[in-house]
PDB file of C-alpha atoms in Angstrom:
ATOM      1  CA  UNK A 412      94.051 128.000  69.492  1.00  0.00           C
ATOM      2  CA  UNK A 413      96.973 126.610  71.686  1.00  0.00           C
ATOM      3  CA  UNK A 414      96.656 123.037  73.020  1.00  0.00           C
ATOM      4  CA  UNK A 415      98.068 121.707  76.079  1.00  0.00           C
ATOM      5  CA  UNK A 416      97.324 118.196  74.855  1.00  0.00           C
ATOM      6  CA  UNK A 417      97.313 116.885  71.386  1.00  0.00           C
ATOM      7  CA  UNK A 418      96.973 113.172  70.657  1.00  0.00           C
ATOM      8  CA  UNK A 419      97.087 112.220  67.064  1.00  0.00           C
ATOM      9  CA  UNK A 420      96.214 108.818  65.379  1.00  0.00           C
ATOM     10  CA  UNK A 421      97.404 106.981  68.559  1.00  0.00           C
ATOM     11  CA  UNK A 422      97.523 103.139  68.583  1.00  0.00           C
ATOM     12  CA  UNK A 423      98.740 101.060  71.414  1.00  0.00           C
ATOM     13  CA  UNK A 424      99.205  97.291  71.271  1.00  0.00           C
ATOM     14  CA  UNK A 425     100.076  94.793  74.091  1.00  0.00           C
ATOM     15  CA  UNK A 426     101.158  91.887  71.910  1.00  0.00           C
ATOM     16  CA  UNK A 427      98.363  91.135  69.593  1.00  0.00           C
ATOM     17  CA  UNK A 428      95.730  92.956  71.745  1.00  0.00           C
ATOM     18  CA  UNK A 429      94.998  96.523  70.485  1.00  0.00           C
ATOM     19  CA  UNK A 430      94.168  98.692  73.604  1.00  0.00           C
ATOM     20  CA  UNK A 431      93.933 102.016  71.547  1.00  0.00           C
ATOM     21  CA  UNK A 432      92.619 102.408  68.087  1.00  0.00           C
ATOM     22  CA  UNK A 433      93.306 105.647  66.226  1.00  0.00           C
ATOM     23  CA  UNK A 434      92.731 107.916  69.234  1.00  0.00           C
ATOM     24  CA  UNK A 435      92.562 111.546  68.484  1.00  0.00           C
ATOM     25  CA  UNK A 436      92.196 114.301  71.153  1.00  0.00           C
ATOM     26  CA  UNK A 437      92.983 117.914  71.333  1.00  0.00           C
ATOM     27  CA  UNK A 438      92.644 119.853  74.657  1.00  0.00           C
ATOM     28  CA  UNK A 439      93.039 123.661  74.754  1.00  0.00           C
ATOM     29  CA  UNK A 440      95.034 125.386  77.415  1.00  0.00           C
ATOM     30  CA  UNK A 441      92.858 126.046  80.516  1.00  0.00           C
ATOM     31  CA  UNK A 442      90.310 123.590  79.530  1.00  0.00           C
ATOM     32  CA  UNK A 443      88.745 120.967  81.724  1.00  0.00           C
ATOM     33  CA  UNK A 444      88.188 117.905  79.656  1.00  0.00           C
ATOM     34  CA  UNK A 445      86.549 114.685  80.821  1.00  0.00           C
ATOM     35  CA  UNK A 446      87.453 111.320  79.417  1.00  0.00           C
ATOM     36  CA  UNK A 447      84.935 108.788  80.271  1.00  0.00           C
ATOM     37  CA  UNK A 448      84.280 105.109  79.574  1.00  0.00           C
ATOM     38  CA  UNK A 449      84.091 101.734  81.452  1.00  0.00           C
ATOM     39  CA  UNK A 450      86.834  99.910  82.979  1.00  0.00           C
ATOM     40  CA  UNK A 451      89.062  98.424  80.183  1.00  0.00           C
ATOM     41  CA  UNK A 452      87.899 100.886  77.568  1.00  0.00           C
ATOM     42  CA  UNK A 453      91.488 102.393  77.306  1.00  0.00           C
ATOM     43  CA  UNK A 454      91.359 105.515  79.683  1.00  0.00           C
ATOM     44  CA  UNK A 455      94.276 104.695  81.686  1.00  0.00           C
ATOM     45  CA  UNK A 456      96.293 103.414  78.725  1.00  0.00           C
ATOM     46  CA  UNK A 457      95.722 106.765  77.012  1.00  0.00           C
ATOM     47  CA  UNK A 458      96.911 108.582  80.249  1.00  0.00           C
ATOM     48  CA  UNK A 459     100.049 106.446  80.654  1.00  0.00           C
ATOM     49  CA  UNK A 460     101.116 107.218  76.923  1.00  0.00           C
ATOM     50  CA  UNK A 461     100.484 111.019  77.733  1.00  0.00           C
ATOM     51  CA  UNK A 462     102.660 110.640  80.806  1.00  0.00           C
ATOM     52  CA  UNK A 463     105.501 108.851  78.933  1.00  0.00           C
ATOM     53  CA  UNK A 464     105.017 105.770  80.933  1.00  0.00           C
ATOM     54  CA  UNK A 465     104.141 103.864  77.810  1.00  0.00           C
ATOM     55  CA  UNK A 466     105.474 104.257  74.203  1.00  0.00           C
ATOM     56  CA  UNK A 467     102.806 104.524  71.636  1.00  0.00           C
ATOM     57  CA  UNK A 468     102.836 101.662  68.918  1.00  0.00           C
ATOM     58  CA  UNK A 469     101.793 104.160  66.326  1.00  0.00           C
ATOM     59  CA  UNK A 470     100.780 107.964  66.417  1.00  0.00           C
ATOM     60  CA  UNK A 471     101.987 110.503  68.787  1.00  0.00           C
ATOM     61  CA  UNK A 472     100.969 112.297  72.110  1.00  0.00           C
ATOM     62  CA  UNK A 473     102.243 115.813  72.798  1.00  0.00           C
ATOM     63  CA  UNK A 474     101.884 117.945  76.108  1.00  0.00           C
ATOM     64  CA  UNK A 475     102.633 121.525  75.678  1.00  0.00           C
ATOM     65  CA  UNK A 476     103.865 120.750  72.198  1.00  0.00           C
ATOM     66  CA  UNK A 477     106.548 118.323  73.526  1.00  0.00           C
ATOM     67  CA  UNK A 478     106.695 114.736  72.749  1.00  0.00           C
ATOM     68  CA  UNK A 479     105.277 112.761  75.617  1.00  0.00           C
ATOM     69  CA  UNK A 480     107.721 109.928  75.332  1.00  0.00           C
ATOM     70  CA  UNK A 481     110.961 111.741  74.398  1.00  0.00           C
ATOM     71  CA  UNK A 482     110.435 114.929  76.596  1.00  0.00           C
ATOM     72  CA  UNK A 483     108.743 113.194  79.560  1.00  0.00           C
ATOM     73  CA  UNK A 484     111.145 114.806  82.049  1.00  0.00           C
ATOM     74  CA  UNK A 485     110.497 118.401  80.819  1.00  0.00           C
ATOM     75  CA  UNK A 486     106.655 117.778  80.644  1.00  0.00           C
ATOM     76  CA  UNK A 487     106.410 116.474  84.232  1.00  0.00           C
ATOM     77  CA  UNK A 488     107.754 119.671  85.547  1.00  0.00           C
ATOM     78  CA  UNK A 489     104.620 121.273  84.457  1.00  0.00           C
ATOM     79  CA  UNK A 490     101.869 118.679  85.203  1.00  0.00           C
ATOM     80  CA  UNK A 491     100.483 116.884  88.368  1.00  0.00           C
ATOM     81  CA  UNK A 492      99.201 113.404  88.080  1.00  0.00           C
ATOM     82  CA  UNK A 493      96.899 111.536  90.485  1.00  0.00           C
ATOM     83  CA  UNK A 494      95.961 107.893  89.887  1.00  0.00           C
ATOM     84  CA  UNK A 495      92.916 106.058  90.973  1.00  0.00           C
ATOM     85  CA  UNK A 496      94.807 103.790  93.249  1.00  0.00           C
ATOM     86  CA  UNK A 497      97.623 105.640  94.999  1.00  0.00           C
ATOM     87  CA  UNK A 498     100.583 103.719  96.714  1.00  0.00           C
ATOM     88  CA  UNK A 499     102.649 105.656  99.294  1.00  0.00           C
ATOM     89  CA  UNK A 500     105.811 104.977 101.275  1.00  0.00           C
ATOM     90  CA  UNK A 501     104.460 103.132 104.240  1.00  0.00           C
ATOM     91  CA  UNK A 502     106.950 104.458 106.747  1.00  0.00           C
ATOM     92  CA  UNK A 503     106.645 108.219 105.795  1.00  0.00           C
ATOM     93  CA  UNK A 504     103.667 110.504 107.089  1.00  0.00           C
ATOM     94  CA  UNK A 505     101.147 111.887 104.848  1.00  0.00           C
ATOM     95  CA  UNK A 506     102.758 115.274 105.398  1.00  0.00           C
ATOM     96  CA  UNK A 507     106.213 114.092 104.544  1.00  0.00           C
ATOM     97  CA  UNK A 508     104.921 112.563 101.136  1.00  0.00           C
ATOM     98  CA  UNK A 509     102.986 115.857 100.400  1.00  0.00           C
ATOM     99  CA  UNK A 510     106.305 117.797 100.978  1.00  0.00           C
ATOM    100  CA  UNK A 511     108.364 115.322  98.967  1.00  0.00           C
ATOM    101  CA  UNK A 512     106.154 115.788  95.937  1.00  0.00           C
ATOM    102  CA  UNK A 513     105.598 119.512  95.908  1.00  0.00           C
ATOM    103  CA  UNK A 514     109.401 120.132  96.687  1.00  0.00           C
ATOM    104  CA  UNK A 515     110.342 118.073  93.434  1.00  0.00           C
ATOM    105  CA  UNK A 516     108.931 121.154  91.585  1.00  0.00           C
ATOM    106  CA  UNK A 517     110.908 123.535  93.626  1.00  0.00           C
ATOM    107  CA  UNK A 518     108.014 125.753  94.569  1.00  0.00           C
ATOM    108  CA  UNK A 519     104.645 125.627  96.028  1.00  0.00           C
ATOM    109  CA  UNK A 520     102.090 127.545  98.061  1.00  0.00           C
ATOM    110  CA  UNK A 521     102.533 126.590 101.882  1.00  0.00           C
ATOM    111  CA  UNK A 522      99.293 128.419 102.847  1.00  0.00           C
ATOM    112  CA  UNK A 523      97.413 126.456 100.124  1.00  0.00           C
ATOM    113  CA  UNK A 524      99.000 123.502 101.360  1.00  0.00           C
ATOM    114  CA  UNK A 525      97.715 123.897 104.958  1.00  0.00           C
ATOM    115  CA  UNK A 526      94.443 124.913 103.571  1.00  0.00           C
ATOM    116  CA  UNK A 527      94.032 121.872 101.554  1.00  0.00           C
ATOM    117  CA  UNK A 528      94.926 119.489 104.467  1.00  0.00           C
ATOM    118  CA  UNK A 529      92.225 121.199 106.416  1.00  0.00           C
ATOM    119  CA  UNK A 530      89.646 121.101 103.644  1.00  0.00           C
ATOM    120  CA  UNK A 531      90.338 117.283 102.835  1.00  0.00           C
ATOM    121  CA  UNK A 532      90.034 116.501 106.624  1.00  0.00           C
ATOM    122  CA  UNK A 533      93.656 114.667 106.600  1.00  0.00           C
ATOM    123  CA  UNK A 534      95.676 113.983 109.614  1.00  0.00           C
ATOM    124  CA  UNK A 535      99.212 114.639 108.026  1.00  0.00           C
ATOM    125  CA  UNK A 536     101.135 113.025 111.108  1.00  0.00           C
ATOM    126  CA  UNK A 537      99.995 109.587 110.513  1.00  0.00           C
ATOM    127  CA  UNK A 538     102.178 107.116 108.758  1.00  0.00           C
ATOM    128  CA  UNK A 539     100.938 106.136 105.338  1.00  0.00           C
ATOM    129  CA  UNK A 540     100.748 102.594 106.182  1.00  0.00           C
ATOM    130  CA  UNK A 541      97.743 103.378 108.441  1.00  0.00           C
ATOM    131  CA  UNK A 542      95.880 105.293 105.884  1.00  0.00           C
ATOM    132  CA  UNK A 543      92.565 104.157 104.270  1.00  0.00           C
ATOM    133  CA  UNK A 544      92.164 104.085 100.421  1.00  0.00           C
ATOM    134  CA  UNK A 545      90.491 107.480 100.683  1.00  0.00           C
ATOM    135  CA  UNK A 546      93.198 109.020 102.713  1.00  0.00           C
ATOM    136  CA  UNK A 547      95.889 107.880 100.288  1.00  0.00           C
ATOM    137  CA  UNK A 548      93.978 109.504  97.636  1.00  0.00           C
ATOM    138  CA  UNK A 549      93.675 112.743  99.664  1.00  0.00           C
ATOM    139  CA  UNK A 550      97.545 112.856 100.286  1.00  0.00           C
ATOM    140  CA  UNK A 551      97.942 112.693  96.283  1.00  0.00           C
ATOM    141  CA  UNK A 552      95.268 115.432  95.651  1.00  0.00           C
ATOM    142  CA  UNK A 553      96.587 117.617  98.187  1.00  0.00           C
ATOM    143  CA  UNK A 554     100.119 117.278  96.607  1.00  0.00           C
ATOM    144  CA  UNK A 555      98.805 117.940  93.246  1.00  0.00           C
ATOM    145  CA  UNK A 556      96.576 120.988  93.963  1.00  0.00           C
ATOM    146  CA  UNK A 557      99.271 122.589  96.184  1.00  0.00           C
ATOM    147  CA  UNK A 558     101.893 122.313  93.299  1.00  0.00           C
ATOM    148  CA  UNK A 559     102.488 125.194  90.777  1.00  0.00           C
ATOM    149  CA  UNK A 560     101.629 123.471  87.471  1.00  0.00           C
ATOM    150  CA  UNK A 561      99.804 124.195  84.238  1.00  0.00           C
ATOM    151  CA  UNK A 562      97.923 120.745  83.739  1.00  0.00           C
ATOM    152  CA  UNK A 563      96.474 118.358  86.058  1.00  0.00           C
ATOM    153  CA  UNK A 564      95.970 114.699  84.793  1.00  0.00           C
ATOM    154  CA  UNK A 565      93.586 113.020  87.080  1.00  0.00           C
ATOM    155  CA  UNK A 566      92.667 109.377  86.588  1.00  0.00           C
ATOM    156  CA  UNK A 567      89.643 108.433  88.583  1.00  0.00           C
ATOM    157  CA  UNK A 568      91.112 110.751  91.293  1.00  0.00           C
ATOM    158  CA  UNK A 569      87.949 110.595  93.726  1.00  0.00           C
ATOM    159  CA  UNK A 570      87.980 106.662  94.005  1.00  0.00           C
ATOM    160  CA  UNK A 571      87.617 106.021  97.683  1.00  0.00           C
ATOM    161  CA  UNK A 572      86.434 109.448  98.750  1.00  0.00           C
ATOM    162  CA  UNK A 573      83.139 109.979 100.495  1.00  0.00           C
ATOM    163  CA  UNK A 574      80.568 112.329  98.985  1.00  0.00           C
ATOM    164  CA  UNK A 575      81.676 115.366 101.145  1.00  0.00           C
ATOM    165  CA  UNK A 576      85.329 114.989 100.034  1.00  0.00           C
ATOM    166  CA  UNK A 577      84.093 114.621  96.437  1.00  0.00           C
ATOM    167  CA  UNK A 578      82.707 118.093  96.820  1.00  0.00           C
ATOM    168  CA  UNK A 579      86.027 119.530  98.183  1.00  0.00           C
ATOM    169  CA  UNK A 580      87.720 118.007  95.176  1.00  0.00           C
ATOM    170  CA  UNK A 581      85.164 119.617  92.755  1.00  0.00           C
ATOM    171  CA  UNK A 582      85.908 122.920  94.383  1.00  0.00           C
ATOM    172  CA  UNK A 583      89.671 122.291  93.848  1.00  0.00           C
ATOM    173  CA  UNK A 584      89.117 121.714  90.153  1.00  0.00           C
ATOM    174  CA  UNK A 585      86.857 124.802  89.744  1.00  0.00           C
ATOM    175  CA  UNK A 586      89.524 126.979  91.578  1.00  0.00           C
ATOM    176  CA  UNK A 587      92.257 125.812  89.218  1.00  0.00           C
ATOM    177  CA  UNK A 588      89.952 126.373  86.168  1.00  0.00           C
ATOM    178  CA  UNK A 589      89.528 129.886  87.443  1.00  0.00           C
ATOM    179  CA  UNK A 590      93.245 130.317  87.393  1.00  0.00           C
ATOM    180  CA  UNK A 591      93.420 129.239  83.650  1.00  0.00           C
ATOM    181  CA  UNK A 592      94.940 125.829  84.528  1.00  0.00           C
ATOM    182  CA  UNK A 593      93.980 122.676  82.383  1.00  0.00           C
ATOM    183  CA  UNK A 594      92.456 119.492  83.735  1.00  0.00           C
ATOM    184  CA  UNK A 595      92.369 116.277  82.205  1.00  0.00           C
ATOM    185  CA  UNK A 596      89.765 114.158  84.168  1.00  0.00           C
ATOM    186  CA  UNK A 597      89.043 110.508  83.765  1.00  0.00           C
ATOM    187  CA  UNK A 598      85.853 109.846  85.981  1.00  0.00           C
ATOM    188  CA  UNK A 599      82.815 107.463  86.650  1.00  0.00           C
ATOM    189  CA  UNK A 600      80.975 110.070  88.463  1.00  0.00           C
ATOM    190  CA  UNK A 601      78.665 111.652  85.811  1.00  0.00           C
ATOM    191  CA  UNK A 602      77.337 114.450  87.976  1.00  0.00           C
ATOM    192  CA  UNK A 603      80.876 115.402  88.545  1.00  0.00           C
ATOM    193  CA  UNK A 604      81.783 115.583  84.852  1.00  0.00           C
ATOM    194  CA  UNK A 605      78.690 117.683  83.966  1.00  0.00           C
ATOM    195  CA  UNK A 606      79.474 120.128  86.911  1.00  0.00           C
ATOM    196  CA  UNK A 607      83.260 120.504  86.122  1.00  0.00           C
ATOM    197  CA  UNK A 608      83.865 119.937  82.512  1.00  0.00           C
ATOM    198  CA  UNK A 609      84.069 122.016  79.241  1.00  0.00           C
ATOM    199  CA  UNK A 610      84.144 119.152  77.002  1.00  0.00           C
ATOM    200  CA  UNK A 611      83.857 115.417  77.101  1.00  0.00           C
ATOM    201  CA  UNK A 612      85.314 112.602  75.214  1.00  0.00           C
ATOM    202  CA  UNK A 613      83.773 109.079  75.353  1.00  0.00           C
ATOM    203  CA  UNK A 614      86.042 106.127  74.745  1.00  0.00           C
ATOM    204  CA  UNK A 615      84.546 102.593  73.785  1.00  0.00           C
ATOM    205  CA  UNK A 616      86.862  99.610  73.410  1.00  0.00           C
ATOM    206  CA  UNK A 617      89.884 101.561  72.678  1.00  0.00           C
ATOM    207  CA  UNK A 618      88.062 104.071  70.252  1.00  0.00           C
ATOM    208  CA  UNK A 619      86.972 107.531  70.966  1.00  0.00           C
ATOM    209  CA  UNK A 620      83.482 107.496  69.750  1.00  0.00           C
ATOM    210  CA  UNK A 621      82.463 111.066  70.593  1.00  0.00           C
ATOM    211  CA  UNK A 622      83.793 114.230  71.579  1.00  0.00           C
ATOM    212  CA  UNK A 623      82.312 117.592  72.195  1.00  0.00           C
ATOM    213  CA  UNK A 624      80.576 120.053  74.754  1.00  0.00           C
ATOM    214  CA  UNK A 625      77.600 118.652  76.548  1.00  0.00           C
ATOM    215  CA  UNK A 626      75.414 120.874  74.441  1.00  0.00           C
ATOM    216  CA  UNK A 627      77.018 119.425  71.230  1.00  0.00           C
ATOM    217  CA  UNK A 628      76.485 115.902  72.315  1.00  0.00           C
ATOM    218  CA  UNK A 629      72.948 116.651  73.319  1.00  0.00           C
ATOM    219  CA  UNK A 630      72.062 117.821  69.915  1.00  0.00           C
ATOM    220  CA  UNK A 631      72.696 114.117  68.883  1.00  0.00           C
ATOM    221  CA  UNK A 632      70.041 112.714  71.016  1.00  0.00           C
ATOM    222  CA  UNK A 633      66.524 113.287  72.384  1.00  0.00           C
ATOM    223  CA  UNK A 634      64.769 115.439  74.957  1.00  0.00           C
ATOM    224  CA  UNK A 635      62.053 114.197  77.257  1.00  0.00           C
ATOM    225  CA  UNK A 636      58.952 116.350  76.920  1.00  0.00           C
ATOM    226  CA  UNK A 637      55.963 116.735  79.109  1.00  0.00           C
ATOM    227  CA  UNK A 638      52.945 118.802  77.958  1.00  0.00           C
ATOM    228  CA  UNK A 639      49.460 119.662  79.298  1.00  0.00           C
ATOM    229  CA  UNK A 640      47.120 121.381  76.892  1.00  0.00           C
ATOM    230  CA  UNK A 641      43.597 122.725  77.025  1.00  0.00           C
ATOM    231  CA  UNK A 642      42.330 120.359  74.201  1.00  0.00           C
ATOM    232  CA  UNK A 643      43.239 116.816  73.398  1.00  0.00           C
ATOM    233  CA  UNK A 644      46.363 116.669  71.346  1.00  0.00           C
ATOM    234  CA  UNK A 645      45.903 115.086  67.853  1.00  0.00           C
ATOM    235  CA  UNK A 646      48.221 114.020  64.909  1.00  0.00           C
ATOM    236  CA  UNK A 647      51.428 113.876  67.287  1.00  0.00           C
ATOM    237  CA  UNK A 648      52.070 110.507  66.339  1.00  0.00           C
ATOM    238  CA  UNK A 649      52.464 111.203  62.720  1.00  0.00           C
ATOM    239  CA  UNK A 650      55.491 113.316  63.315  1.00  0.00           C
ATOM    240  CA  UNK A 651      58.866 111.981  62.550  1.00  0.00           C
ATOM    241  CA  UNK A 652      61.412 112.044  65.437  1.00  0.00           C
ATOM    242  CA  UNK A 653      58.856 111.437  68.104  1.00  0.00           C
ATOM    243  CA  UNK A 654      59.058 108.214  70.297  1.00  0.00           C
ATOM    244  CA  UNK A 655      57.378 106.518  73.203  1.00  0.00           C
ATOM    245  CA  UNK A 656      54.180 108.805  73.382  1.00  0.00           C
ATOM    246  CA  UNK A 657      52.436 107.946  76.769  1.00  0.00           C
ATOM    247  CA  UNK A 658      49.405 109.418  78.365  1.00  0.00           C
ATOM    248  CA  UNK A 659      49.849 110.272  82.003  1.00  0.00           C
ATOM    249  CA  UNK A 660      47.687 111.869  84.752  1.00  0.00           C
ATOM    250  CA  UNK A 661      49.728 115.097  84.491  1.00  0.00           C
ATOM    251  CA  UNK A 662      49.607 115.286  80.579  1.00  0.00           C
ATOM    252  CA  UNK A 663      51.268 113.591  77.677  1.00  0.00           C
ATOM    253  CA  UNK A 664      54.985 112.398  77.771  1.00  0.00           C
ATOM    254  CA  UNK A 665      57.118 111.554  74.886  1.00  0.00           C
ATOM    255  CA  UNK A 666      60.627 111.767  73.555  1.00  0.00           C
ATOM    256  CA  UNK A 667      61.733 114.018  70.543  1.00  0.00           C
ATOM    257  CA  UNK A 668      64.689 114.484  68.548  1.00  0.00           C
ATOM    258  CA  UNK A 669      66.493 117.772  69.003  1.00  0.00           C
ATOM    259  CA  UNK A 670      66.065 118.927  65.315  1.00  0.00           C
ATOM    260  CA  UNK A 671      62.327 118.261  65.465  1.00  0.00           C
ATOM    261  CA  UNK A 672      61.549 120.136  68.564  1.00  0.00           C
ATOM    262  CA  UNK A 673      60.710 123.511  66.959  1.00  0.00           C
ATOM    263  CA  UNK A 674      58.083 121.822  64.527  1.00  0.00           C
ATOM    264  CA  UNK A 675      56.633 119.817  67.436  1.00  0.00           C
ATOM    265  CA  UNK A 676      56.240 122.797  69.710  1.00  0.00           C
ATOM    266  CA  UNK A 677      54.311 124.657  66.762  1.00  0.00           C
ATOM    267  CA  UNK A 678      51.999 121.910  66.431  1.00  0.00           C
ATOM    268  CA  UNK A 679      51.312 121.571  70.266  1.00  0.00           C
ATOM    269  CA  UNK A 680      50.607 125.394  70.185  1.00  0.00           C
ATOM    270  CA  UNK A 681      47.363 124.765  68.313  1.00  0.00           C
ATOM    271  CA  UNK A 682      45.911 122.911  71.189  1.00  0.00           C
ATOM    272  CA  UNK A 683      46.428 125.468  73.824  1.00  0.00           C
ATOM    273  CA  UNK A 684      49.604 124.604  75.713  1.00  0.00           C
ATOM    274  CA  UNK A 685      49.148 125.102  79.696  1.00  0.00           C
ATOM    275  CA  UNK A 686      52.252 123.571  80.647  1.00  0.00           C
ATOM    276  CA  UNK A 687      55.295 122.380  78.756  1.00  0.00           C
ATOM    277  CA  UNK A 688      58.474 120.977  80.256  1.00  0.00           C
ATOM    278  CA  UNK A 689      61.606 119.655  78.298  1.00  0.00           C
ATOM    279  CA  UNK A 690      64.485 117.810  79.831  1.00  0.00           C
ATOM    280  CA  UNK A 691      67.900 117.373  78.102  1.00  0.00           C
ATOM    281  CA  UNK A 692      69.443 113.988  78.289  1.00  0.00           C
ATOM    282  CA  UNK A 693      71.909 113.572  81.139  1.00  0.00           C
ATOM    283  CA  UNK A 694      75.546 112.792  80.431  1.00  0.00           C
ATOM    284  CA  UNK A 695      74.943 109.232  81.762  1.00  0.00           C
ATOM    285  CA  UNK A 696      72.173 108.882  79.039  1.00  0.00           C
ATOM    286  CA  UNK A 697      74.567 109.953  76.626  1.00  0.00           C
ATOM    287  CA  UNK A 698      77.266 107.724  77.673  1.00  0.00           C
ATOM    288  CA  UNK A 699      75.052 104.590  77.662  1.00  0.00           C
ATOM    289  CA  UNK A 700      74.000 105.252  74.131  1.00  0.00           C
ATOM    290  CA  UNK A 701      77.495 104.000  73.269  1.00  0.00           C
ATOM    291  CA  UNK A 702      77.261 100.835  75.411  1.00  0.00           C
ATOM    292  CA  UNK A 703      73.924  99.358  74.341  1.00  0.00           C
ATOM    293  CA  UNK A 704      73.687  96.569  71.745  1.00  0.00           C
ATOM    294  CA  UNK A 705      72.053  99.078  69.342  1.00  0.00           C
ATOM    295  CA  UNK A 706      75.294 101.323  69.427  1.00  0.00           C
ATOM    296  CA  UNK A 707      77.588  98.389  68.776  1.00  0.00           C
TER     297      UNK A 707
END
């Protein structure tokens, strides 16, 4: 497998403070990877090392097989970066800034540029000093998605966008994914991550505590189950891996560890199942597992 991003044993210190602790990430070419964690967890620091803005204290970061620090100029020809707080030249128009960014790469799709301006509902004739935060984000996103690149590095890119524009952004990511382009996405919006991403990495206090597909991560936690049967269920409380059994008007509700589901369903079959619902944990629930006191 070929990787667009390889981060190996990465440490980053600011004085005595360790912002990143032995971070390891591998992102395949054409993959959409979500990097999630609260403010201060180390997401932006990781991205700045990947971009060659910060030098790693220890370990390495490679983009397309090249050293992120030593070969930053070459790497930047093939990537587009959108930060969570965009600062633009106040006396240039939005259209002029978009053209400046895309022309730096030498080639772009003019029809795509115009379509993106329409889709994001941006007035490109206004000076950047008049733009709201959301409109500044739109300028950066349009410039990124109109460029011919192989990897998009997006650090909270929808910050300041309204829900409609978030949908436009998601459509743009899916469009690039269909073209085989890679996306490294840092986001707080769990529904966005669940819809867009192939794999997820969770970072906590500078350490990557979990990586994998959503299905892989869900195997590490519990499903919520609701069951209605013809006869009263007996003996369920004696099973290992079952939690919080509650009798509701519509049936029995409980949580079950993934690896115990088969045995539990076999047991329930003996009481005549009329209705059975199982709900996998959301990404938000998976995420919160690493930020509760029990996970510390």
